[in-house]
mmCIF file of C-alpha atoms in Angstrom:
data_model
loop_
_atom_site.group_PDB
_atom_site.id
_atom_site.type_symbol
_atom_site.label_atom_id
_atom_site.label_comp_id
_atom_site.label_asym_id
_atom_site.label_seq_id
_atom_site.Cartn_x
_atom_site.Cartn_y
_atom_site.Cartn_z
ATOM 1 C CA MET A 1 100.000 34.345 175.217
ATOM 2 C CA LYS A 2 99.110 37.960 174.453
ATOM 3 C CA SER A 3 102.095 40.318 174.764
ATOM 4 C CA THR A 4 100.434 43.690 173.814
ATOM 5 C CA GLU A 5 97.331 45.700 174.371
ATOM 6 C CA PRO A 6 94.836 45.863 171.493
ATOM 7 C CA PRO A 7 94.889 48.875 169.220
ATOM 8 C CA PRO A 8 92.180 51.279 170.174
ATOM 9 C CA CYS A 9 88.936 50.306 168.462
ATOM 10 C CA PRO A 10 87.283 53.401 166.678
ATOM 11 C CA PHE A 11 84.014 51.349 165.830
ATOM 12 C CA GLU A 12 80.779 51.552 167.879
ATOM 13 C CA PRO A 13 78.389 48.738 168.104
ATOM 14 C CA ILE A 14 75.290 48.745 165.833
ATOM 15 C CA ARG A 15 72.027 48.972 167.653
ATOM 16 C CA PRO A 16 69.379 47.537 165.114
ATOM 17 C CA SER A 17 65.788 47.891 165.662
ATOM 18 C CA GLU A 18 64.221 44.819 167.408
ATOM 19 C CA LEU A 19 61.047 45.253 165.333
ATOM 20 C CA ASN A 20 62.671 44.033 162.032
ATOM 21 C CA ARG A 21 64.535 40.709 162.449
ATOM 22 C CA ASP A 22 65.999 40.299 158.999
ATOM 23 C CA ALA A 23 69.432 39.241 157.926
ATOM 24 C CA THR A 24 70.772 42.711 158.610
ATOM 25 C CA TYR A 25 69.576 42.530 162.192
ATOM 26 C CA TYR A 26 71.274 39.254 162.758
ATOM 27 C CA MET A 27 74.441 40.175 161.109
ATOM 28 C CA ALA A 28 74.668 43.539 163.292
ATOM 29 C CA HIS A 29 74.835 41.258 166.286
ATOM 30 C CA ALA A 30 77.699 39.250 164.687
ATOM 31 C CA TYR A 31 79.358 42.631 163.988
ATOM 32 C CA ASN A 32 79.080 43.582 167.533
ATOM 33 C CA GLU A 33 80.677 40.266 168.490
ATOM 34 C CA ALA A 34 83.691 41.027 166.225
ATOM 35 C CA LEU A 35 84.108 44.352 168.024
ATOM 36 C CA LYS A 36 84.462 42.357 171.280
ATOM 37 C CA ALA A 37 87.087 40.264 169.499
ATOM 38 C CA TRP A 38 88.949 43.478 168.623
ATOM 39 C CA LYS A 39 88.788 44.673 172.150
ATOM 40 C CA ALA A 40 90.308 41.277 173.393
ATOM 41 C CA ASN A 41 92.981 41.640 170.975
ATOM 42 C CA GLU A 42 91.773 39.077 168.599
ATOM 43 C CA VAL A 43 91.240 38.962 164.801
ATOM 44 C CA PRO A 44 87.843 40.633 164.794
ATOM 45 C CA VAL A 45 85.330 38.020 163.615
ATOM 46 C CA GLY A 46 82.043 37.546 165.223
ATOM 47 C CA ALA A 47 79.222 34.996 164.777
ATOM 48 C CA ILE A 48 75.667 34.484 166.000
ATOM 49 C CA ILE A 49 73.319 31.499 165.468
ATOM 50 C CA GLU A 50 69.633 32.221 164.923
ATOM 51 C CA PHE A 51 66.866 29.565 165.537
ATOM 52 C CA GLU A 52 63.198 30.126 165.292
ATOM 53 C CA GLY A 53 63.718 33.808 165.440
ATOM 54 C CA ALA A 54 65.902 33.912 168.532
ATOM 55 C CA ILE A 55 69.721 34.360 168.906
ATOM 56 C CA ILE A 56 70.662 31.163 170.690
ATOM 57 C CA ALA A 57 74.426 31.633 170.548
ATOM 58 C CA ARG A 58 76.850 34.458 169.982
ATOM 59 C CA ALA A 59 80.646 34.192 169.973
ATOM 60 C CA TYR A 60 83.746 35.909 168.827
ATOM 61 C CA ASN A 61 87.341 34.622 167.822
ATOM 62 C CA GLN A 62 89.294 33.546 170.934
ATOM 63 C CA VAL A 63 92.270 31.860 169.536
ATOM 64 C CA GLU A 64 94.727 33.743 171.580
ATOM 65 C CA SER A 65 92.627 34.171 174.648
ATOM 66 C CA LEU A 66 91.919 30.481 174.985
ATOM 67 C CA ASN A 67 95.322 29.446 173.275
ATOM 68 C CA ASP A 68 93.236 27.164 170.996
ATOM 69 C CA PRO A 69 93.439 27.224 167.246
ATOM 70 C CA THR A 70 89.894 25.737 167.007
ATOM 71 C CA ALA A 71 88.369 28.546 168.952
ATOM 72 C CA HIS A 72 87.073 30.409 165.991
ATOM 73 C CA ALA A 73 83.760 32.380 166.403
ATOM 74 C CA GLU A 74 81.894 29.889 164.295
ATOM 75 C CA VAL A 75 83.053 26.669 166.267
ATOM 76 C CA LEU A 76 82.329 28.400 169.672
ATOM 77 C CA ALA A 77 78.754 29.460 168.480
ATOM 78 C CA ILE A 78 78.024 26.131 167.179
ATOM 79 C CA THR A 79 79.067 24.480 170.422
ATOM 80 C CA GLN A 80 77.023 26.971 172.494
ATOM 81 C CA ALA A 81 74.005 26.569 170.241
ATOM 82 C CA THR A 82 74.151 22.665 170.613
ATOM 83 C CA GLN A 83 74.237 22.953 174.323
ATOM 84 C CA ILE A 84 71.269 25.398 174.309
ATOM 85 C CA ILE A 85 68.980 23.229 172.234
ATOM 86 C CA SER A 86 70.259 19.910 173.737
ATOM 87 C CA ASP A 87 70.999 18.464 170.269
ATOM 88 C CA TRP A 88 74.142 18.369 168.249
ATOM 89 C CA ARG A 89 72.037 18.674 164.971
ATOM 90 C CA LEU A 90 71.320 22.399 164.250
ATOM 91 C CA ASN A 91 68.748 21.718 161.454
ATOM 92 C CA GLY A 92 66.702 24.804 161.012
ATOM 93 C CA ALA A 93 69.335 27.148 162.413
ATOM 94 C CA THR A 94 71.371 29.896 160.478
ATOM 95 C CA LEU A 95 74.775 31.016 161.331
ATOM 96 C CA TYR A 96 75.604 34.591 160.666
ATOM 97 C CA VAL A 97 79.330 35.469 160.539
ATOM 98 C CA THR A 98 81.251 38.540 159.681
ATOM 99 C CA LYS A 99 83.800 36.746 157.385
ATOM 100 C CA GLU A 100 83.538 33.736 155.239
ATOM 101 C CA PRO A 101 84.273 30.594 157.185
ATOM 102 C CA CYS A 102 87.835 29.024 156.902
ATOM 103 C CA PRO A 103 88.138 25.397 155.973
ATOM 104 C CA MET A 104 87.639 24.188 159.556
ATOM 105 C CA CYS A 105 84.600 26.443 160.171
ATOM 106 C CA SER A 106 83.085 25.526 156.671
ATOM 107 C CA GLY A 107 83.317 21.914 157.597
ATOM 108 C CA ALA A 108 81.935 22.647 161.161
ATOM 109 C CA THR A 109 78.760 24.104 159.563
ATOM 110 C CA ILE A 110 78.236 20.905 157.789
ATOM 111 C CA MET A 111 79.106 18.728 160.644
ATOM 112 C CA ALA A 112 76.440 20.601 162.813
ATOM 113 C CA ARG A 113 73.804 20.248 160.088
ATOM 114 C CA LEU A 114 73.210 23.994 159.983
ATOM 115 C CA SER A 115 70.487 24.873 157.502
ATOM 116 C CA LYS A 116 71.991 28.114 156.383
ATOM 117 C CA VAL A 117 75.343 30.168 156.480
ATOM 118 C CA VAL A 118 75.320 33.885 155.864
ATOM 119 C CA PHE A 119 78.703 35.657 155.845
ATOM 120 C CA ALA A 120 79.444 39.316 155.364
ATOM 121 C CA VAL A 121 82.920 39.370 153.808
ATOM 122 C CA PRO A 122 84.088 36.969 151.229
ATOM 123 C CA ASP A 123 87.688 35.484 151.831
ATOM 124 C CA PRO A 124 89.268 34.329 148.570
ATOM 125 C CA LYS A 125 92.452 33.163 150.325
ATOM 126 C CA MET A 126 90.920 30.877 153.162
ATOM 127 C CA GLY A 127 87.231 30.815 152.606
ATOM 128 C CA CYS A 128 85.677 27.420 151.924
ATOM 129 C CA MET A 129 82.128 28.391 151.210
ATOM 130 C CA GLY A 130 82.660 29.742 147.776
ATOM 131 C CA GLY A 131 85.993 31.634 148.141
ATOM 132 C CA ALA A 132 89.029 29.513 147.907
ATOM 133 C CA ALA A 133 86.976 26.338 147.856
ATOM 134 C CA SER A 134 83.533 25.114 148.332
ATOM 135 C CA VAL A 135 83.422 22.282 150.745
ATOM 136 C CA HIS A 136 79.558 22.616 151.119
ATOM 137 C CA GLU A 137 79.384 21.412 147.495
ATOM 138 C CA LEU A 138 81.252 18.175 147.967
ATOM 139 C CA PRO A 139 79.215 15.767 146.011
ATOM 140 C CA ARG A 140 78.770 13.109 148.590
ATOM 141 C CA LEU A 141 77.887 15.099 151.630
ATOM 142 C CA ASN A 142 74.797 13.849 153.587
ATOM 143 C CA HIS A 143 73.698 17.260 154.622
ATOM 144 C CA GLN A 144 73.332 20.451 152.516
ATOM 145 C CA VAL A 145 74.038 23.912 153.728
ATOM 146 C CA GLU A 146 72.601 27.035 151.916
ATOM 147 C CA VAL A 147 75.140 29.877 151.755
ATOM 148 C CA SER A 148 74.668 33.428 151.024
ATOM 149 C CA SER A 149 76.849 36.480 151.566
ATOM 150 C CA GLY A 150 77.105 40.348 151.431
ATOM 151 C CA ILE A 151 74.996 41.445 154.244
ATOM 152 C CA LEU A 152 76.850 44.201 156.067
ATOM 153 C CA GLU A 153 79.923 43.447 154.033
ATOM 154 C CA ALA A 154 81.342 46.898 153.946
ATOM 155 C CA GLU A 155 80.935 47.464 157.771
ATOM 156 C CA CYS A 156 82.543 44.061 158.588
ATOM 157 C CA LYS A 157 85.251 44.529 156.070
ATOM 158 C CA ALA A 158 86.107 47.962 157.445
ATOM 159 C CA VAL A 159 86.666 46.452 160.937
ATOM 160 C CA LEU A 160 89.025 43.715 159.631
ATOM 161 C CA GLN A 161 91.015 46.132 157.424
ATOM 162 C CA ALA A 162 91.357 48.666 160.281
ATOM 163 C CA TYR A 163 92.383 45.916 162.814
ATOM 164 C CA PHE A 164 95.169 44.615 160.543
ATOM 165 C CA GLN A 165 96.372 48.116 159.596
ATOM 166 C CA ARG A 166 96.550 49.133 163.220
ATOM 167 C CA LYS A 167 98.442 45.811 164.089
ATOM 168 C CA ARG A 168 100.887 46.404 161.422
ATOM 169 C CA SER A 169 101.604 49.829 162.238
ATOM 170 C CA GLY A 170 101.993 48.940 165.929
ATOM 171 C CA SER A 171 99.534 51.673 167.024
ATOM 172 C CA MET B 1 71.459 11.687 174.116
ATOM 173 C CA LYS B 2 72.299 7.990 173.760
ATOM 174 C CA SER B 3 69.348 5.754 173.861
ATOM 175 C CA THR B 4 71.209 2.430 173.440
ATOM 176 C CA GLU B 5 74.204 0.546 174.710
ATOM 177 C CA PRO B 6 77.012 0.077 172.239
ATOM 178 C CA PRO B 7 77.254 -3.101 170.386
ATOM 179 C CA PRO B 8 79.725 -5.527 172.096
ATOM 180 C CA CYS B 9 83.399 -4.695 170.725
ATOM 181 C CA PRO B 10 85.197 -7.753 169.528
ATOM 182 C CA PHE B 11 88.610 -5.961 169.149
ATOM 183 C CA GLU B 12 91.341 -5.816 171.531
ATOM 184 C CA PRO B 13 93.813 -2.935 172.116
ATOM 185 C CA ILE B 14 97.172 -3.176 170.287
ATOM 186 C CA ARG B 15 100.133 -3.394 172.591
ATOM 187 C CA PRO B 16 102.991 -1.979 170.532
ATOM 188 C CA SER B 17 106.706 -2.250 171.654
ATOM 189 C CA GLU B 18 107.884 0.966 173.350
ATOM 190 C CA LEU B 19 111.199 0.353 171.700
ATOM 191 C CA ASN B 20 110.227 1.145 168.227
ATOM 192 C CA ARG B 21 108.499 4.474 167.994
ATOM 193 C CA ASP B 22 107.546 4.518 164.447
ATOM 194 C CA ALA B 23 104.432 5.478 162.615
ATOM 195 C CA THR B 24 102.854 2.088 163.396
ATOM 196 C CA TYR B 25 103.509 2.719 167.106
ATOM 197 C CA TYR B 26 101.720 5.920 167.112
ATOM 198 C CA MET B 27 98.872 4.745 165.037
ATOM 199 C CA ALA B 28 98.401 1.884 167.343
ATOM 200 C CA HIS B 29 97.692 4.283 170.201
ATOM 201 C CA ALA B 30 95.235 6.057 167.835
ATOM 202 C CA TYR B 31 93.481 2.600 167.159
ATOM 203 C CA ASN B 32 93.268 2.030 170.781
ATOM 204 C CA GLU B 33 91.484 5.402 171.213
ATOM 205 C CA ALA B 34 89.041 4.376 168.441
ATOM 206 C CA LEU B 35 88.195 1.217 170.567
ATOM 207 C CA LYS B 36 87.450 3.580 173.487
ATOM 208 C CA ALA B 37 84.874 5.533 171.090
ATOM 209 C CA TRP B 38 83.167 2.255 170.273
ATOM 210 C CA LYS B 39 82.861 1.295 173.961
ATOM 211 C CA ALA B 40 81.204 4.721 174.355
ATOM 212 C CA ASN B 41 78.861 4.027 171.551
ATOM 213 C CA GLU B 42 80.482 6.605 169.225
ATOM 214 C CA VAL B 43 81.631 6.187 165.796
ATOM 215 C CA PRO B 44 85.135 4.636 166.328
ATOM 216 C CA VAL B 45 87.609 7.143 165.277
ATOM 217 C CA GLY B 46 90.656 7.825 167.451
ATOM 218 C CA ALA B 47 93.619 10.347 167.280
ATOM 219 C CA ILE B 48 96.883 10.983 169.027
ATOM 220 C CA ILE B 49 99.522 13.845 168.663
ATOM 221 C CA GLU B 50 103.146 13.088 168.663
ATOM 222 C CA PHE B 51 105.565 15.916 169.461
ATOM 223 C CA GLU B 52 109.314 15.439 170.077
ATOM 224 C CA GLY B 53 108.893 11.671 170.443
ATOM 225 C CA ALA B 54 106.157 11.828 173.026
ATOM 226 C CA ILE B 55 102.314 11.455 172.725
ATOM 227 C CA ILE B 56 100.966 14.774 174.023
ATOM 228 C CA ALA B 57 97.332 14.176 173.410
ATOM 229 C CA ARG B 58 94.984 11.385 172.767
ATOM 230 C CA ALA B 59 91.318 11.491 172.121
ATOM 231 C CA TYR B 60 88.280 9.658 170.523
ATOM 232 C CA ASN B 61 85.178 10.897 168.861
ATOM 233 C CA GLN B 62 82.658 12.199 171.478
ATOM 234 C CA VAL B 63 79.948 13.767 169.369
ATOM 235 C CA GLU B 64 77.235 11.993 171.108
ATOM 236 C CA SER B 65 78.790 11.975 174.704
ATOM 237 C CA LEU B 66 79.400 15.730 174.588
ATOM 238 C CA ASN B 67 76.485 16.593 172.400
ATOM 239 C CA ASP B 68 78.815 18.592 170.249
ATOM 240 C CA PRO B 69 79.293 18.179 166.372
ATOM 241 C CA THR B 70 82.799 19.660 166.757
ATOM 242 C CA ALA B 71 83.952 17.030 169.169
ATOM 243 C CA HIS B 72 85.688 14.852 166.563
ATOM 244 C CA ALA B 73 88.827 13.066 167.780
ATOM 245 C CA GLU B 74 91.116 15.305 165.890
ATOM 246 C CA VAL B 75 89.717 18.600 167.160
ATOM 247 C CA LEU B 76 89.787 17.372 170.863
ATOM 248 C CA ALA B 77 93.377 16.063 170.460
ATOM 249 C CA ILE B 78 94.457 19.370 168.892
ATOM 250 C CA THR B 79 92.793 21.430 171.751
ATOM 251 C CA GLN B 80 94.533 19.176 174.304
ATOM 252 C CA ALA B 81 97.944 19.362 172.622
ATOM 253 C CA THR B 82 97.709 23.157 172.482
ATOM 254 C CA GLN B 83 97.163 23.222 176.168
ATOM 255 C CA ILE B 84 99.930 20.894 176.870
ATOM 256 C CA ILE B 85 102.582 22.918 175.013
ATOM 257 C CA SER B 86 100.991 26.309 175.942
ATOM 258 C CA ASP B 87 101.036 27.349 172.237
ATOM 259 C CA TRP B 88 98.183 27.169 169.794
ATOM 260 C CA ARG B 89 100.697 26.530 166.925
ATOM 261 C CA LEU B 90 101.644 22.885 166.795
ATOM 262 C CA ASN B 91 104.649 23.192 164.407
ATOM 263 C CA GLY B 92 106.692 20.149 164.651
ATOM 264 C CA ALA B 93 103.838 17.964 165.794
ATOM 265 C CA THR B 94 102.151 15.136 163.970
ATOM 266 C CA LEU B 95 98.481 13.955 164.099
ATOM 267 C CA TYR B 96 97.781 10.287 163.788
ATOM 268 C CA VAL B 97 94.222 9.496 163.173
ATOM 269 C CA THR B 98 92.425 6.272 162.146
ATOM 270 C CA LYS B 99 90.305 7.732 159.317
ATOM 271 C CA GLU B 100 91.032 10.610 156.878
ATOM 272 C CA PRO B 101 89.840 13.838 158.505
ATOM 273 C CA CYS B 102 86.466 15.428 157.474
ATOM 274 C CA PRO B 103 86.243 18.855 156.096
ATOM 275 C CA MET B 104 86.308 20.404 159.631
ATOM 276 C CA CYS B 105 89.177 18.337 160.911
ATOM 277 C CA SER B 106 91.157 18.803 157.818
ATOM 278 C CA GLY B 107 90.787 22.475 158.129
ATOM 279 C CA ALA B 108 91.642 22.282 162.041
ATOM 280 C CA THR B 109 95.061 20.593 161.251
ATOM 281 C CA ILE B 110 95.944 23.657 159.225
ATOM 282 C CA MET B 111 94.577 26.175 161.648
ATOM 283 C CA ALA B 112 96.817 24.459 164.304
ATOM 284 C CA ARG B 113 99.808 24.559 161.951
ATOM 285 C CA LEU B 114 100.508 20.798 162.570
ATOM 286 C CA SER B 115 103.689 19.740 160.485
ATOM 287 C CA LYS B 116 102.172 16.319 159.497
ATOM 288 C CA VAL B 117 98.950 14.387 159.478
ATOM 289 C CA VAL B 118 99.011 10.530 159.133
ATOM 290 C CA PHE B 119 95.782 8.794 158.663
ATOM 291 C CA ALA B 120 94.887 5.122 158.382
ATOM 292 C CA VAL B 121 91.736 4.734 156.281
ATOM 293 C CA PRO B 122 91.005 7.052 153.319
ATOM 294 C CA ASP B 123 87.427 8.501 153.193
ATOM 295 C CA PRO B 124 86.491 9.185 149.446
ATOM 296 C CA LYS B 125 82.986 10.588 150.532
ATOM 297 C CA MET B 126 84.028 13.188 153.421
ATOM 298 C CA GLY B 127 87.768 13.020 153.590
ATOM 299 C CA CYS B 128 89.410 16.424 152.811
ATOM 300 C CA MET B 129 93.132 15.456 152.823
ATOM 301 C CA GLY B 130 93.110 13.707 149.394
ATOM 302 C CA GLY B 131 89.763 11.958 149.516
ATOM 303 C CA ALA B 132 86.850 13.980 148.459
ATOM 304 C CA ALA B 133 88.931 17.301 148.421
ATOM 305 C CA SER B 134 92.386 18.367 149.414
ATOM 306 C CA VAL B 135 91.973 21.518 151.621
ATOM 307 C CA HIS B 136 95.618 21.276 152.539
ATOM 308 C CA GLU B 137 96.609 22.043 148.977
ATOM 309 C CA LEU B 138 94.593 25.255 148.732
ATOM 310 C CA PRO B 139 97.022 27.604 146.896
ATOM 311 C CA ARG B 140 97.130 30.513 149.193
ATOM 312 C CA LEU B 141 97.452 28.745 152.615
ATOM 313 C CA ASN B 142 100.111 30.330 154.908
ATOM 314 C CA HIS B 143 100.941 26.896 156.303
ATOM 315 C CA GLN B 144 101.675 23.594 154.636
ATOM 316 C CA VAL B 145 100.752 20.207 156.184
ATOM 317 C CA GLU B 146 102.410 17.114 154.948
ATOM 318 C CA VAL B 147 99.922 14.215 154.571
ATOM 319 C CA SER B 148 100.584 10.442 154.388
ATOM 320 C CA SER B 149 98.155 7.563 154.854
ATOM 321 C CA GLY B 150 97.819 3.664 154.929
ATOM 322 C CA ILE B 151 99.390 2.851 158.424
ATOM 323 C CA LEU B 152 97.186 0.085 160.057
ATOM 324 C CA GLU B 153 94.605 0.734 157.412
ATOM 325 C CA ALA B 154 93.317 -2.709 157.406
ATOM 326 C CA GLU B 155 92.908 -2.918 161.210
ATOM 327 C CA CYS B 156 91.221 0.575 161.447
ATOM 328 C CA LYS B 157 88.916 -0.119 158.533
ATOM 329 C CA ALA B 158 88.002 -3.423 160.229
ATOM 330 C CA VAL B 159 86.856 -1.633 163.360
ATOM 331 C CA LEU B 160 84.751 1.036 161.489
ATOM 332 C CA GLN B 161 83.155 -1.619 159.283
ATOM 333 C CA ALA B 162 82.251 -3.842 162.129
ATOM 334 C CA TYR B 163 80.880 -0.985 164.061
ATOM 335 C CA PHE B 164 78.544 0.120 161.410
ATOM 336 C CA GLN B 165 77.470 -3.404 160.549
ATOM 337 C CA ARG B 166 76.672 -4.083 164.275
ATOM 338 C CA LYS B 167 74.778 -0.746 164.570
ATOM 339 C CA ARG B 168 72.637 -1.544 161.477
ATOM 340 C CA SER B 169 71.784 -5.011 162.568
ATOM 341 C CA GLY B 170 71.012 -3.739 165.906
ATOM 342 C CA SER B 171 73.142 -6.204 167.725
#
């Protein structure tokens, strides 16, 4: 359903050292996924899932490309990961995503029983892991997800802001 | 990943009159989807999507069959519907579902821009359309979903309760 080309993307992928597999390393890979979304003319959000030190899923927002409102980076990454480990329960895995998950994706992290979610940019409008709401803190959930934020926040925010600025200006 | 057969299902599909396409008619079709879930050894939740008087999508919970925690009836029905009408925005469409949507599915109804959600059985533990939370009432959403409940509530609740009773007793 795309009618226009994406705006030119001025950002380059981050190449993190393979020797230091910390939160910044994993978020850098999510950031690179977000750039793929931009180049596909999608809102630039990217996600990866880490399990036992390996990246077992990587995805970017594909709502327009797949014509599917559920095709957010997080949902696509979760589905990929469950296929890889042959279990729909992702206990022990961590989702890294460049923006705070929306209501749907926040819920998906609970359904998938992820152990941890790390997001870069808070979203006070739509985020449901501390921003507009905290669905992971509903009192009667049978699974607890640990949430943290702020890793590569400036970098991931710059990509989102630049994308929307260019879309608005038509460049 | 199923290791057991489903418990025998004592419920019969409802055959609503085609002449009276009201909320009960549509929910009867969602109820019949829930029975299909039971027979597939899945938690019996069913959903349909109505658009301009036609049922354009019907689905049941397939988390175990598809080994995918995002494969709830609502998400599958939304994805189906968007493919049918070739637009990821389902404005004008109504989702009928036998149980109040979970956090993920409540969010998905907003992302999909459904006009209305009708559910049968409230879920005070996990429901996010008035039960445990109300994600459709977040103040800064750019889409409003109308929510109502109670259609065929007793029938849909009986199916859920019977399923869990039989699973617990191992029969």
